[in-house]
mmCIF file of C-alpha atoms and ligand atoms in Angstrom:
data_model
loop_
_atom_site.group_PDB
_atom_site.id
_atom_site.type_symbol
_atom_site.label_atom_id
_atom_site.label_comp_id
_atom_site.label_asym_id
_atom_site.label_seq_id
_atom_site.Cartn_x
_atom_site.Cartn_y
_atom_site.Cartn_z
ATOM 1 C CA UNK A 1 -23.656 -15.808 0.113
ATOM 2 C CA UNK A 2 -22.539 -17.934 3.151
ATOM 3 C CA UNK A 3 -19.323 -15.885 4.363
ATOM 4 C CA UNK A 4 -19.225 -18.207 7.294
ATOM 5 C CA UNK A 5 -17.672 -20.743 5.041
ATOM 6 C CA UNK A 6 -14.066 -21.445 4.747
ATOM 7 C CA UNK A 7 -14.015 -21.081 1.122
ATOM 8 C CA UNK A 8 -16.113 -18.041 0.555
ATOM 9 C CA UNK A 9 -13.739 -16.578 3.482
ATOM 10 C CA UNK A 10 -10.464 -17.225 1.801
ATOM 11 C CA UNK A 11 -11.690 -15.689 -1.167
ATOM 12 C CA UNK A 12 -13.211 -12.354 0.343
ATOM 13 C CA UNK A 13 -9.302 -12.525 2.025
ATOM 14 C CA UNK A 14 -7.763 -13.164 -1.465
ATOM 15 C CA UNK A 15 -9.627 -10.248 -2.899
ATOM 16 C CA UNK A 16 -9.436 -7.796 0.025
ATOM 17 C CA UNK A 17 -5.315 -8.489 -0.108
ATOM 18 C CA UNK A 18 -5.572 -7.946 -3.796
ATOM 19 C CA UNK A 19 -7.535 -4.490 -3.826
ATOM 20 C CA UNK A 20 -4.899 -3.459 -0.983
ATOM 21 C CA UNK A 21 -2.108 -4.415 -2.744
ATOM 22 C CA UNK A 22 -3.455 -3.062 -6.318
ATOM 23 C CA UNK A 23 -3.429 0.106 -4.461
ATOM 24 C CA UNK A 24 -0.290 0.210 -2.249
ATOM 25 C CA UNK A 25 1.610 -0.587 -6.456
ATOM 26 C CA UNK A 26 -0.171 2.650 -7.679
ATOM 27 C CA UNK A 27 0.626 4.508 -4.764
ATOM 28 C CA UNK A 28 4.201 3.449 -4.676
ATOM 29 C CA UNK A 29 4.555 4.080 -8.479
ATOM 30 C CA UNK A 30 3.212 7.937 -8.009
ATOM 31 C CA UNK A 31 5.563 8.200 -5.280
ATOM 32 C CA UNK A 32 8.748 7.006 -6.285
ATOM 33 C CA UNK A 33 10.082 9.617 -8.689
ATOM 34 C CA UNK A 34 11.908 12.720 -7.645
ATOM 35 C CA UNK A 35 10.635 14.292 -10.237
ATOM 36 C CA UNK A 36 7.583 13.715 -12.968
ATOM 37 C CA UNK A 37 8.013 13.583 -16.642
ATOM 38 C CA UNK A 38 4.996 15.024 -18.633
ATOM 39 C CA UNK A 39 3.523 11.774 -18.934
ATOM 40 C CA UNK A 40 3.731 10.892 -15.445
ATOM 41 C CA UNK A 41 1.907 14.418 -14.680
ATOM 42 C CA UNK A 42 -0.857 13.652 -17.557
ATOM 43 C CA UNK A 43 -1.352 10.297 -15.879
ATOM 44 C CA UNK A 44 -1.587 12.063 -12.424
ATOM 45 C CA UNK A 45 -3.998 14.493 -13.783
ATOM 46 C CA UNK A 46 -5.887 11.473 -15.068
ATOM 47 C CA UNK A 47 -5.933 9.846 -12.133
ATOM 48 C CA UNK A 48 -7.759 12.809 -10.186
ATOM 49 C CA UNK A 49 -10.623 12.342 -11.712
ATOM 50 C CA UNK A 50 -10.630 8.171 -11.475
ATOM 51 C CA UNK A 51 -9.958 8.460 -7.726
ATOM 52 C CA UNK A 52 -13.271 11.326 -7.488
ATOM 53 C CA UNK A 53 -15.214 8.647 -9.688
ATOM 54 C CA UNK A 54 -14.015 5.909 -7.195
ATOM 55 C CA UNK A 55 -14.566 8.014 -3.891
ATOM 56 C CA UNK A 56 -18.444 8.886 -5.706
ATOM 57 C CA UNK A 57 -18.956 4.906 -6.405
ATOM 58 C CA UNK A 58 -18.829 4.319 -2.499
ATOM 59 C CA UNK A 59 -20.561 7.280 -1.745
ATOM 60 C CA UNK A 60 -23.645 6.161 -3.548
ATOM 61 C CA UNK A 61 -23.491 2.784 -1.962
ATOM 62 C CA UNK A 62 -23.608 4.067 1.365
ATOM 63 C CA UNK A 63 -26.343 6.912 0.283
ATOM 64 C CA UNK A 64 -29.354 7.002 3.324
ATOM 65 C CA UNK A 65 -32.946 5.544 2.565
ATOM 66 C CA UNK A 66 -35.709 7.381 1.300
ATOM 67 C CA UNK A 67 -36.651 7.876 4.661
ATOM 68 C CA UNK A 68 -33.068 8.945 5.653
ATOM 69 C CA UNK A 69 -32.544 6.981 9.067
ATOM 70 C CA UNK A 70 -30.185 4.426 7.943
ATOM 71 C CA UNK A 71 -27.914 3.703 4.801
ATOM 72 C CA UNK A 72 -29.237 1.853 2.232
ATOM 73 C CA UNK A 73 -25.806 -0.424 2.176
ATOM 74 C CA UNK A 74 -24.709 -1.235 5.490
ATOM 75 C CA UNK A 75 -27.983 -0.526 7.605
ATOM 76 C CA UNK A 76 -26.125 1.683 10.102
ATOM 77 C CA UNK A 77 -27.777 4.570 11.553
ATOM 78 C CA UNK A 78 -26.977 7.564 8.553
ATOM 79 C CA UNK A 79 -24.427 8.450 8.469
ATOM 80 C CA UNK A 80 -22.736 5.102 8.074
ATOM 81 C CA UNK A 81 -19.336 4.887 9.203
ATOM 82 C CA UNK A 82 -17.899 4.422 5.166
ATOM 83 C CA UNK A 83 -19.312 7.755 4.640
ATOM 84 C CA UNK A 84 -17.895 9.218 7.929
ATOM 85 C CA UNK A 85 -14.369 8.198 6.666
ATOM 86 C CA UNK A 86 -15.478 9.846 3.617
ATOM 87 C CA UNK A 87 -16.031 12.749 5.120
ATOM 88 C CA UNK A 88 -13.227 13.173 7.137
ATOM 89 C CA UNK A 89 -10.964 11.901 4.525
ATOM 90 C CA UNK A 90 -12.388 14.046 1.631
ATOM 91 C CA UNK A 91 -12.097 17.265 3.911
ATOM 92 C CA UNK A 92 -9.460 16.591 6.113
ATOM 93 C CA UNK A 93 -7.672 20.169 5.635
ATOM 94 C CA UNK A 94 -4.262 19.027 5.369
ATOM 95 C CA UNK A 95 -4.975 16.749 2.064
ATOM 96 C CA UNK A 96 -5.046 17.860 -1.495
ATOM 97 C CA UNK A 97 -9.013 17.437 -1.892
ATOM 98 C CA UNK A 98 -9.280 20.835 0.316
ATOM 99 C CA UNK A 99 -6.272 22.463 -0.800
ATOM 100 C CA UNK A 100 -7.136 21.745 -4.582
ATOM 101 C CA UNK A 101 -10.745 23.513 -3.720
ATOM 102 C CA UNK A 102 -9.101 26.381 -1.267
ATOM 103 C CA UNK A 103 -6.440 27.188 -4.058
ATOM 104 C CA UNK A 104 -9.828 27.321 -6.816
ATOM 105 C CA UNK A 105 -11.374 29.626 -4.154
ATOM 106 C CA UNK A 106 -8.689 32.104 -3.782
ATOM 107 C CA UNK A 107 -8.426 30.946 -0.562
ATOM 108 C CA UNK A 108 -4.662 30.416 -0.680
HETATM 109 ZN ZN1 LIG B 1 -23.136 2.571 4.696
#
């Protein structure tokens, strides 16, 4: 694909704006209650394991080649920089992916 084109980027614009905005709706939808019915906390409990199955999908993509110098998506030197925001996202101490384990640890 030619994304030097005008066309081709208007729509990788159109669909970046629309994956940020599809996601800025959930998150403001999770957000906005003071407090969650039991449906809103079996859809939040659902949604755990989407956003893991999510997180794994780019994780994959951005796996190293067989030979392990360089990711098999982008090319960059492994680790790419998508999997170093994974990383420092996914274990960032002060979000729920390390509390959630921590708490499952006895670590809390
Ligand atoms: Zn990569």
């Amino acid at each position: 694909m030619d994304t030097s084109s005008p066309v081709v980027a208007s729509a990788i614009t159109l669909l970046r704006r629309d994956l940020y905005e599809h996601l800025d709706e959930v998150e403001f939808l999770a957000l906005k209650y003071d407090s969650w019915s039991d449906v809103d906390i079996k859809t939040a409990r659902a949604a755990i394991p989407d956003l893991v199955t999510v997180i794994r999908g780019v994780l994959v993509l951005h796996e190293a080649e067989d030979d392990g110098g360089k990711c098999r998506t982008c090319g960059e030197i492994w680790p790419c920089a998508a999997l170093s925001t994974i990383h420092r996202l996914v274990k960032d101490p002060d979000r729920e992916f390390v509390k959630i384990l921590d708490r499952a640890r006895g670590y809390e």
